[in-house]
Structures are given as structure tokens and as C-alpha cells.
Short mmCIF file of C-alpha atoms in Angstrom, two decimals:
data_model
loop_
_atom_site.label_atom_id
_atom_site.label_comp_id
_atom_site.label_asym_id
_atom_site.label_seq_id
_atom_site.Cartn_x
_atom_site.Cartn_y
_atom_site.Cartn_z
CA MET A 99 67.86 -95.76 -49.98
CA SER A 100 68.79 -91.84 -49.12
CA VAL A 101 67.62 -90.97 -45.93
CA ALA A 102 68.40 -88.46 -43.43
CA VAL A 103 71.06 -89.46 -40.61
CA SER A 104 68.55 -88.11 -37.83
CA SER A 105 66.09 -91.04 -38.72
CA LYS A 106 68.63 -93.80 -37.81
CA LEU A 107 68.53 -92.49 -34.19
CA ASN A 108 66.81 -95.10 -31.67
CA LYS A 109 63.33 -93.83 -31.90
CA ALA A 110 62.70 -96.56 -28.83
CA VAL A 111 65.06 -94.30 -26.64
CA ARG A 112 63.15 -91.13 -27.20
CA GLU A 113 59.93 -92.85 -26.19
CA GLN A 114 60.84 -93.58 -22.46
CA TYR A 115 61.31 -89.83 -22.56
CA LEU A 116 58.02 -88.59 -23.72
CA LYS A 117 56.43 -90.92 -21.50
CA LEU A 118 57.62 -89.04 -18.59
CA PRO A 119 55.11 -86.82 -16.25
CA GLN A 120 55.04 -83.17 -17.28
CA GLY A 121 54.11 -81.63 -13.82
CA GLY A 122 51.18 -79.73 -14.85
CA LYS A 123 53.32 -78.12 -17.59
CA VAL A 124 52.05 -77.87 -21.22
CA GLN A 125 54.14 -77.62 -24.26
CA ALA A 126 52.60 -75.30 -27.22
CA THR A 127 54.31 -75.54 -30.25
CA TYR A 128 53.78 -72.34 -32.56
CA VAL A 129 53.91 -72.61 -36.19
CA TRP A 130 53.61 -70.01 -38.75
CA ILE A 131 54.44 -69.52 -42.72
CA ASP A 132 57.51 -67.94 -43.19
CA GLY A 133 58.69 -65.50 -46.08
CA THR A 134 58.66 -67.73 -48.75
CA GLY A 135 54.70 -68.11 -48.41
CA GLU A 136 55.08 -71.71 -48.75
CA CYS A 137 57.65 -73.26 -45.89
CA LEU A 138 56.62 -73.86 -42.09
CA ARG A 139 58.67 -72.72 -39.00
CA SER A 140 57.73 -73.84 -35.48
CA LYS A 141 59.14 -73.50 -31.86
CA THR A 142 57.79 -74.43 -28.47
CA LYS A 143 56.92 -72.50 -25.34
CA THR A 144 55.95 -73.93 -21.83
CA LEU A 145 52.57 -72.93 -20.65
CA ASP A 146 51.70 -73.26 -16.72
CA PHE A 147 48.01 -74.31 -17.77
CA GLU A 148 46.16 -76.12 -20.50
CA PRO A 149 44.57 -73.95 -22.78
CA LYS A 150 40.72 -74.47 -23.53
CA THR A 151 40.78 -72.03 -26.66
CA VAL A 152 43.14 -70.71 -29.01
CA GLN A 153 42.56 -67.31 -27.00
CA ASP A 154 43.88 -68.64 -23.63
CA ILE A 155 47.58 -69.05 -25.52
CA PRO A 156 49.79 -65.82 -25.59
CA GLU A 157 51.26 -63.98 -28.33
CA TRP A 158 54.66 -64.58 -28.68
CA ASN A 159 57.47 -63.22 -31.44
CA ALA A 160 59.95 -64.60 -33.63
CA ASP A 161 63.17 -63.64 -35.30
CA GLY A 162 61.87 -62.37 -38.86
CA SER A 163 65.42 -61.69 -40.07
CA SER A 164 66.02 -65.38 -40.07
CA THR A 165 62.66 -66.13 -41.73
CA PHE A 166 62.84 -64.10 -44.71
CA GLN A 167 60.53 -61.51 -42.98
CA SER A 168 62.11 -58.78 -41.82
CA GLU A 169 65.34 -56.86 -41.44
CA GLY A 170 68.09 -57.57 -38.50
CA SER A 171 67.83 -54.04 -37.17
CA ASN A 172 64.03 -54.21 -36.62
CA SER A 173 63.70 -58.09 -36.60
CA ASP A 174 60.90 -59.18 -34.19
CA MET A 175 57.95 -60.32 -35.58
CA TYR A 176 54.37 -61.03 -33.76
CA LEU A 177 53.07 -64.30 -33.56
CA ILE A 178 49.56 -64.24 -33.15
CA PRO A 179 47.74 -67.63 -32.18
CA ALA A 180 44.99 -68.43 -34.68
CA HIS A 181 44.25 -72.15 -34.35
CA MET A 182 44.49 -74.70 -31.68
CA PHE A 183 45.31 -78.33 -32.30
CA ARG A 184 46.13 -81.28 -30.47
CA ASP A 185 49.74 -82.22 -30.51
CA PRO A 186 50.17 -85.73 -32.10
CA PHE A 187 54.16 -85.77 -31.61
CA THR A 188 54.23 -85.12 -27.73
CA LEU A 189 50.64 -85.76 -27.24
CA ASP A 190 47.87 -84.31 -24.51
CA PRO A 191 48.14 -82.29 -23.09
CA ASN A 192 50.35 -80.41 -25.51
CA LYS A 193 49.07 -78.27 -28.36
CA LEU A 194 50.02 -77.26 -31.84
CA VAL A 195 49.25 -73.48 -32.51
CA LEU A 196 49.00 -71.97 -35.81
CA CYS A 197 49.66 -68.52 -35.71
CA GLU A 198 49.30 -65.34 -38.07
CA VAL A 199 52.74 -63.35 -38.33
CA LEU A 200 52.32 -59.50 -37.93
CA LYS A 201 55.21 -57.06 -38.63
CA TYR A 202 56.50 -54.26 -35.81
CA ASN A 203 53.56 -52.21 -36.76
CA ARG A 204 51.09 -54.84 -36.11
CA ASN A 205 50.37 -54.96 -40.08
CA PRO A 206 50.07 -58.71 -41.60
CA ALA A 207 53.40 -59.67 -42.97
CA GLU A 208 53.45 -60.15 -46.67
CA THR A 209 53.07 -63.94 -46.59
CA ASN A 210 50.23 -63.71 -43.79
CA LEU A 211 47.05 -64.00 -46.09
CA ARG A 212 44.92 -65.29 -43.52
CA GLN A 213 43.41 -61.64 -42.67
CA THR A 214 42.31 -60.94 -45.90
CA CYS A 215 40.56 -64.38 -46.27
CA LYS A 216 38.93 -64.22 -43.12
CA GLU A 217 37.53 -60.56 -44.51
CA ALA A 218 36.55 -62.27 -47.43
CA MET A 219 34.64 -65.19 -45.70
CA ASP A 220 32.91 -63.09 -43.31
CA LYS A 221 31.10 -60.99 -45.92
CA ALA A 222 30.41 -64.25 -47.72
CA SER A 223 29.13 -66.20 -44.64
CA SER A 224 25.30 -66.27 -45.34
CA SER A 225 26.18 -68.42 -48.46
CA HIS A 226 27.86 -70.86 -46.32
CA PRO A 227 31.07 -71.54 -48.85
CA TRP A 228 32.50 -75.20 -48.21
CA PHE A 229 35.94 -76.47 -49.17
CA GLY A 230 37.87 -79.39 -49.62
CA LEU A 231 41.15 -79.52 -50.88
CA GLU A 232 43.25 -82.11 -52.46
CA GLN A 233 46.92 -82.14 -51.38
CA GLU A 234 49.07 -83.86 -53.67
CA TYR A 235 52.99 -84.42 -52.70
CA THR A 236 56.01 -86.23 -53.76
CA LEU A 237 58.45 -88.19 -51.11
CA LEU A 238 61.96 -87.64 -51.75
CA GLY A 239 65.11 -89.00 -50.57
CA ILE A 240 67.34 -86.58 -48.66
CA ASN A 241 69.27 -86.25 -52.11
CA GLY A 242 66.24 -84.70 -53.92
CA HIS A 243 65.79 -87.99 -55.85
CA PRO A 244 62.06 -89.36 -55.50
CA TYR A 245 61.97 -92.14 -52.84
CA GLY A 246 61.98 -95.49 -54.04
CA TRP A 247 62.83 -94.74 -57.74
CA PRO A 248 66.04 -96.39 -58.90
CA GLU A 249 69.11 -94.77 -57.74
CA ASN A 250 70.40 -93.97 -61.24
CA GLY A 251 67.45 -94.20 -63.57
CA PHE A 252 63.60 -94.27 -63.75
CA PRO A 253 60.81 -96.71 -62.76
CA GLY A 254 58.40 -98.12 -65.25
CA PRO A 255 56.04 -95.45 -66.92
CA GLN A 256 52.88 -94.35 -65.24
CA GLY A 257 49.92 -96.54 -65.23
CA PRO A 258 50.02 -99.03 -62.50
CA TYR A 259 50.67 -96.80 -59.39
CA TYR A 260 47.59 -94.48 -58.98
CA CYS A 261 45.61 -96.10 -56.23
CA GLY A 262 48.26 -99.19 -56.59
CA VAL A 263 48.99 -101.74 -54.06
CA GLY A 264 52.26 -103.88 -53.85
CA ALA A 265 55.90 -102.98 -53.23
CA ASP A 266 56.77 -102.29 -56.60
CA LYS A 267 53.94 -100.01 -56.95
CA ALA A 268 53.43 -97.83 -53.63
CA PHE A 269 56.49 -96.40 -52.30
CA GLY A 270 56.20 -94.61 -48.58
CA ARG A 271 52.96 -95.95 -47.23
CA ASP A 272 54.09 -96.31 -43.74
CA ILE A 273 54.44 -92.14 -43.95
CA VAL A 274 50.96 -91.79 -45.49
CA GLU A 275 49.39 -94.06 -43.01
CA ALA A 276 51.08 -92.18 -39.97
CA HIS A 277 50.08 -89.05 -41.50
CA TYR A 278 46.52 -89.74 -41.56
CA LYS A 279 46.14 -90.95 -38.14
CA ALA A 280 48.24 -88.09 -36.63
CA CYS A 281 45.67 -85.55 -38.37
CA PHE A 282 43.03 -87.62 -36.68
CA TYR A 283 44.67 -87.10 -33.38
CA ALA A 284 45.23 -83.44 -34.00
CA GLY A 285 41.74 -82.52 -34.98
CA VAL A 286 42.35 -81.84 -38.74
CA THR A 287 39.47 -82.72 -41.08
CA ILE A 288 41.30 -85.11 -43.03
CA SER A 289 38.83 -86.67 -45.56
CA GLY A 290 40.98 -89.34 -47.40
CA THR A 291 44.20 -90.42 -49.17
CA ASN A 292 45.51 -92.17 -51.97
CA ALA A 293 48.47 -92.94 -54.07
CA GLU A 294 48.77 -90.80 -56.88
CA VAL A 295 49.65 -91.39 -60.63
CA MET A 296 53.41 -90.72 -60.37
CA PRO A 297 55.34 -93.23 -58.29
CA SER A 298 56.33 -91.79 -55.09
CA GLN A 299 53.44 -89.31 -55.22
CA TRP A 300 50.66 -89.09 -52.87
CA GLU A 301 47.44 -87.22 -51.87
CA PHE A 302 45.47 -86.49 -48.87
CA GLN A 303 41.91 -84.38 -48.98
CA VAL A 304 41.10 -81.95 -46.21
CA GLY A 305 37.43 -80.91 -45.75
CA PRO A 306 34.93 -79.98 -46.18
CA CYS A 307 35.62 -77.01 -43.98
CA GLU A 308 33.27 -73.79 -43.97
CA GLY A 309 35.04 -70.45 -44.57
CA ILE A 310 38.61 -70.12 -42.96
CA GLU A 311 38.72 -73.48 -41.25
CA LEU A 312 40.32 -74.99 -44.68
CA GLY A 313 43.30 -72.95 -44.76
CA ASP A 314 43.72 -73.60 -40.99
CA HIS A 315 43.52 -77.22 -41.64
CA LEU A 316 45.45 -77.54 -44.38
CA TRP A 317 48.36 -75.54 -43.35
CA VAL A 318 48.53 -77.89 -40.00
CA ALA A 319 48.00 -81.05 -42.05
CA ARG A 320 51.53 -79.89 -44.18
CA TYR A 321 53.06 -79.25 -41.01
CA ILE A 322 52.34 -82.82 -39.60
CA LEU A 323 53.41 -84.35 -42.62
CA HIS A 324 56.90 -82.59 -42.83
CA ARG A 325 57.56 -83.64 -38.94
CA ILE A 326 56.35 -87.50 -39.63
CA CYS A 327 58.97 -87.10 -42.82
CA GLU A 328 61.56 -86.22 -40.51
CA ASP A 329 61.06 -89.20 -38.36
CA PHE A 330 61.45 -91.34 -41.18
CA GLY A 331 64.29 -89.43 -43.04
CA VAL A 332 62.62 -88.35 -46.20
CA VAL A 333 61.09 -85.00 -47.64
CA ALA A 334 58.17 -84.18 -48.52
CA THR A 335 57.98 -81.61 -51.73
CA PHE A 336 54.74 -79.70 -52.99
CA ASP A 337 56.78 -78.69 -56.08
CA PRO A 338 53.88 -78.64 -58.66
CA LYS A 339 56.52 -80.51 -61.11
CA PRO A 340 59.12 -82.39 -59.52
CA ILE A 341 60.13 -84.12 -62.23
CA THR A 342 60.21 -82.99 -65.95
CA GLY A 343 59.03 -85.11 -68.62
CA HIS A 344 56.27 -87.72 -68.88
CA TRP A 345 55.41 -87.55 -65.08
CA ASN A 346 52.40 -86.11 -63.58
CA GLY A 347 52.74 -82.81 -61.78
CA ALA A 348 51.48 -82.18 -58.60
CA GLY A 349 48.34 -79.99 -57.62
CA CYS A 350 45.92 -78.98 -54.87
CA HIS A 351 42.43 -79.40 -56.42
CA ALA A 352 39.93 -76.98 -54.70
CA ASN A 353 36.52 -78.60 -54.40
CA PHE A 354 33.97 -75.46 -53.67
CA SER A 355 30.28 -74.96 -53.22
CA THR A 356 27.92 -72.60 -51.66
CA GLU A 357 24.76 -73.70 -49.72
CA ALA A 358 22.59 -72.65 -52.78
CA MET A 359 24.52 -75.31 -54.89
CA ARG A 360 24.47 -78.06 -52.45
CA LYS A 361 20.45 -78.00 -52.80
CA GLU A 362 18.32 -79.52 -55.40
CA GLY A 363 18.70 -77.37 -58.60
CA GLY A 364 22.08 -76.23 -57.64
CA ILE A 365 23.64 -77.03 -60.93
CA LYS A 366 22.20 -73.70 -62.18
CA TYR A 367 24.14 -71.90 -59.40
CA ILE A 368 27.45 -74.08 -60.04
CA GLU A 369 27.17 -72.95 -64.05
CA GLU A 370 26.93 -69.37 -62.98
CA ALA A 371 30.02 -69.57 -60.93
CA ILE A 372 32.14 -71.39 -63.88
CA GLU A 373 30.72 -68.15 -65.84
CA LYS A 374 32.15 -65.79 -63.53
CA LEU A 375 35.23 -67.89 -63.26
CA SER A 376 35.91 -68.04 -67.08
CA LYS A 377 35.68 -64.05 -67.18
CA ARG A 378 38.71 -64.21 -64.29
CA HIS A 379 41.04 -66.71 -65.11
CA GLN A 380 44.58 -64.88 -65.26
CA TYR A 381 43.52 -63.39 -61.72
CA HIS A 382 43.05 -67.06 -60.30
CA ILE A 383 46.39 -68.24 -62.17
CA SER A 384 48.20 -65.40 -60.35
CA VAL A 385 47.02 -66.36 -57.01
CA TYR A 386 47.04 -70.27 -57.20
CA ASP A 387 50.99 -70.37 -56.73
CA PRO A 388 53.47 -68.68 -54.76
CA LYS A 389 55.37 -67.07 -57.69
CA ARG A 390 52.20 -65.61 -59.51
CA GLY A 391 51.94 -68.39 -61.88
CA GLN A 392 55.52 -69.24 -62.50
CA ASP A 393 55.33 -72.58 -60.55
CA ASN A 394 52.23 -73.40 -62.43
CA SER A 395 53.34 -73.02 -65.86
CA ARG A 396 55.49 -75.81 -65.32
CA ARG A 397 52.73 -78.07 -64.77
CA LEU A 398 49.53 -76.64 -66.39
CA THR A 399 50.60 -77.62 -70.05
CA GLY A 400 47.48 -79.41 -71.35
CA LEU A 401 49.13 -82.76 -70.72
CA HIS A 402 49.30 -85.11 -67.91
CA GLU A 403 45.81 -84.57 -66.71
CA THR A 404 46.13 -80.72 -66.51
CA SER A 405 44.36 -78.04 -68.52
CA SER A 406 46.48 -75.20 -70.43
CA ILE A 407 47.43 -72.29 -68.45
CA SER A 408 46.72 -69.73 -70.85
CA ASP A 409 42.92 -71.16 -71.58
CA PHE A 410 40.02 -71.69 -69.50
CA SER A 411 37.82 -74.61 -69.86
CA ALA A 412 34.94 -76.56 -68.03
CA GLY A 413 33.46 -79.69 -68.41
CA ILE A 414 31.67 -82.98 -67.01
CA ALA A 415 33.94 -85.60 -65.44
CA ASN A 416 36.82 -83.72 -67.44
CA ARG A 417 40.15 -83.99 -65.78
CA GLY A 418 41.86 -82.06 -68.31
CA ALA A 419 39.70 -78.80 -67.96
CA SER A 420 40.29 -75.95 -65.64
CA ILE A 421 36.77 -76.68 -64.02
CA ARG A 422 35.76 -80.29 -63.58
CA ILE A 423 31.96 -80.89 -62.48
CA PRO A 424 32.06 -84.27 -60.89
CA ARG A 425 30.09 -87.06 -62.92
CA GLN A 426 27.78 -87.45 -60.02
CA VAL A 427 27.09 -83.88 -59.73
CA GLY A 428 26.04 -83.75 -62.91
CA GLN A 429 23.79 -86.65 -62.55
CA ASP A 430 22.14 -85.24 -59.38
CA GLY A 431 21.75 -81.82 -60.44
CA CYS A 432 23.50 -80.39 -57.52
CA GLY A 433 26.79 -80.26 -55.62
CA TYR A 434 29.96 -78.67 -56.04
CA LEU A 435 32.68 -77.66 -58.61
CA GLU A 436 36.21 -78.82 -58.76
CA ASP A 437 38.99 -75.98 -59.70
CA ARG A 438 41.92 -78.21 -60.96
CA ARG A 439 43.95 -74.85 -61.30
CA PRO A 440 45.72 -74.37 -57.69
CA ALA A 441 49.10 -75.72 -57.71
CA ALA A 442 50.32 -78.22 -54.70
CA ASN A 443 52.32 -75.39 -53.34
CA CYS A 444 49.65 -72.86 -53.41
CA ASP A 445 48.39 -71.03 -50.04
CA PRO A 446 44.82 -72.27 -49.49
CA TYR A 447 44.15 -68.80 -48.18
CA ALA A 448 44.79 -67.48 -51.05
CA VAL A 449 42.72 -69.89 -53.14
CA THR A 450 39.68 -70.07 -51.25
CA GLU A 451 39.77 -66.12 -50.68
CA ALA A 452 39.76 -65.92 -54.62
CA LEU A 453 36.99 -68.49 -55.26
CA VAL A 454 34.91 -66.42 -52.79
CA ARG A 455 35.46 -63.03 -54.28
CA THR A 456 34.81 -64.44 -57.83
CA CYS A 457 31.78 -66.63 -57.26
CA ILE A 458 29.99 -65.11 -54.32
CA LEU A 459 31.20 -61.41 -53.90
CA ASN A 460 31.04 -60.91 -57.63
CA GLU A 461 34.38 -59.33 -57.85
CA THR A 462 35.83 -58.71 -61.31
CA GLY A 463 39.04 -58.09 -62.93
CA ASN A 464 42.72 -59.48 -62.90
#
């Protein structure tokens, strides 16, 4: 198997140092989204105290010219702490700190979509929007080939891998289970995981979270996954179509509801939301991947459990539709809808903001 050389370092040796007392100091690892809108960066600062809330953590800065966010002649970007989690790698009292990135004039960086998302969530707060995102990803060897696949070929066709059990069906479960427990420790609202249809492809679910919380929790769950993959020497990719041909792509299906949808008779409000979404299909496609639909065009072909990127559709229990109403929701007459269009590499702030602006704030146009 093609794994990173760093994974072959003796992890038991590292453990003796991680157990050393910290003398009252705390490591705060600042995590932020770089200029690609997809990749995460991090660096660590020593604090003389254990922060109790994110407001206790000081602003910091980073070299934006090295993260695709500024020019070298004016490179400093502000890192503004936005959400604090426990650190599952260096353990208590150390923290992971998700940050917003601001430019020199304190305006949001181009890939900082959290501020406009928060504005939309605040306007829609009386509707109590809940979200749950289903994050699919693929494990790769360091050579870019799917982990566990034959080095010079392909595994058997899709069929036995979804929720599969056995060494010939599930590749990389150690990573999946480590990630699940690390998210629990950090305080991420992770709600489940499963093997996906393509071998070496997995999914974890985050939510339900209300408002801005979903984006914060999903970004940190992604960071934790990347860090765990470092230890195992493999790569997690969120590419929406990592392997061409008759293999499933990777999405980030968005489950969405308002308080009215969740109450008895809520199916009426679900249907109204679907009608609004049908009239704004191109707008949603444009914000459901970082390249304004180009990445999703490789995935949303109408095949492999996807809808066509060109057409809007909806149906009960239909995994080939843009919007799926889960069978239980149709039966109960209330609950939530599932938007199956977001790509695996979407920005969750953009996805949740778009759903709120269309379905609750009644915005129109593309």
C-alpha cells in the first residue's frame, strides 16, 4: 500500500511526550479555511490560561500570501476565533479554534463565507432552521490511487461495498472509527457513519445543528479527519468524482427543516420549500461547489444515484432526484427534506445559507 513516510514513525515514542505535564499552559490550535475555499490550515499558539469560551481566545494573524489569500507586500490576515472545540490530538486542556479570516481592512476574505451565512441565520432564527449534512469522502494512498484498490487495476463492481463488512469490502475502517471517537471528544455533533457505494468511500453525518452551528461543526470534523489520516499515512479527498467511469461520486447531502416542517402537518411546508427550490435551481448549483458548478458537473449526471445538473426534480424516497423526501417523512406527514445536490467539497456555510435564503427568507433570482 502507498502510505506517507510520516505514518511509519513510531507513534509509541510520541506518546511519552504527549503525557508530559504542561505547567498550566494551554495549546490553542487555530484552524482556518484558505484561499481555495476547500483546504484547511492550522497553527498553534501557547496560552497562559485555559479559555472557557471562544471570546477568551485572542485574535491572531497568518501569512495570507502563503495561503492564496493576499499579496506578499500586504500579507497579514486576521484570524478571528469563532468556535472552540476540545483538541482530540493533544487532549485537555488544549483547544481547537475554528477561525474566520479577515483581510487587512477587516473585511472578510473571499473564501470566508461564514459572515454572510450568520447574517442569514440571524434573520431566519425565528423559524429555527435545522441542518444535517452527510459528508462523503474517499480514502486515497499517497500516490492518489484509492486506498485498498489493486495497484494496477480495479476492484469488483459496486454492489457489496455499501455498509459492507469484511476485509474484501471495507477498506480503512480504522480511520473511520478513530474519526468518530475523536469527533465525540472534540464536541462535534457527529450523528453517524457508514461505508459508501464505491469501495474506499465513506460517509459521516453531522447534525442536527441549528443555524451557523452546522458549518462550524462540519469544518472541524473535516479538519479532524485530515489529521487522523496523517497518522495513518493516507489522504482523504472530498473530490465529487474522484474516479471516472461506473463509480459513484461523492456528495454532501443536506437535510433541512424548519420548526413548521417538523410539526404535525409539516409536509405542507416541505412541499412549499421544494416549490421555491425548483425556481432557483441554477443559483443553488452555483453555490454547491467551490467552482460554481464545474465540480458538480462531473458528478450530477443523472447516473449513480444522482440527478441531472441541468434539471430539477423531487420525489419520495427517490435517490435520483434533486430533492428527496424520505419515505418516513411522507408517511408521517412531517419532518425534513434532503437536498442531494451539494458536492462533497462544498462549503457548508454556502449550502446552509442558500437553503435559508430561498426557503425561509423567500429570496428569488439566480
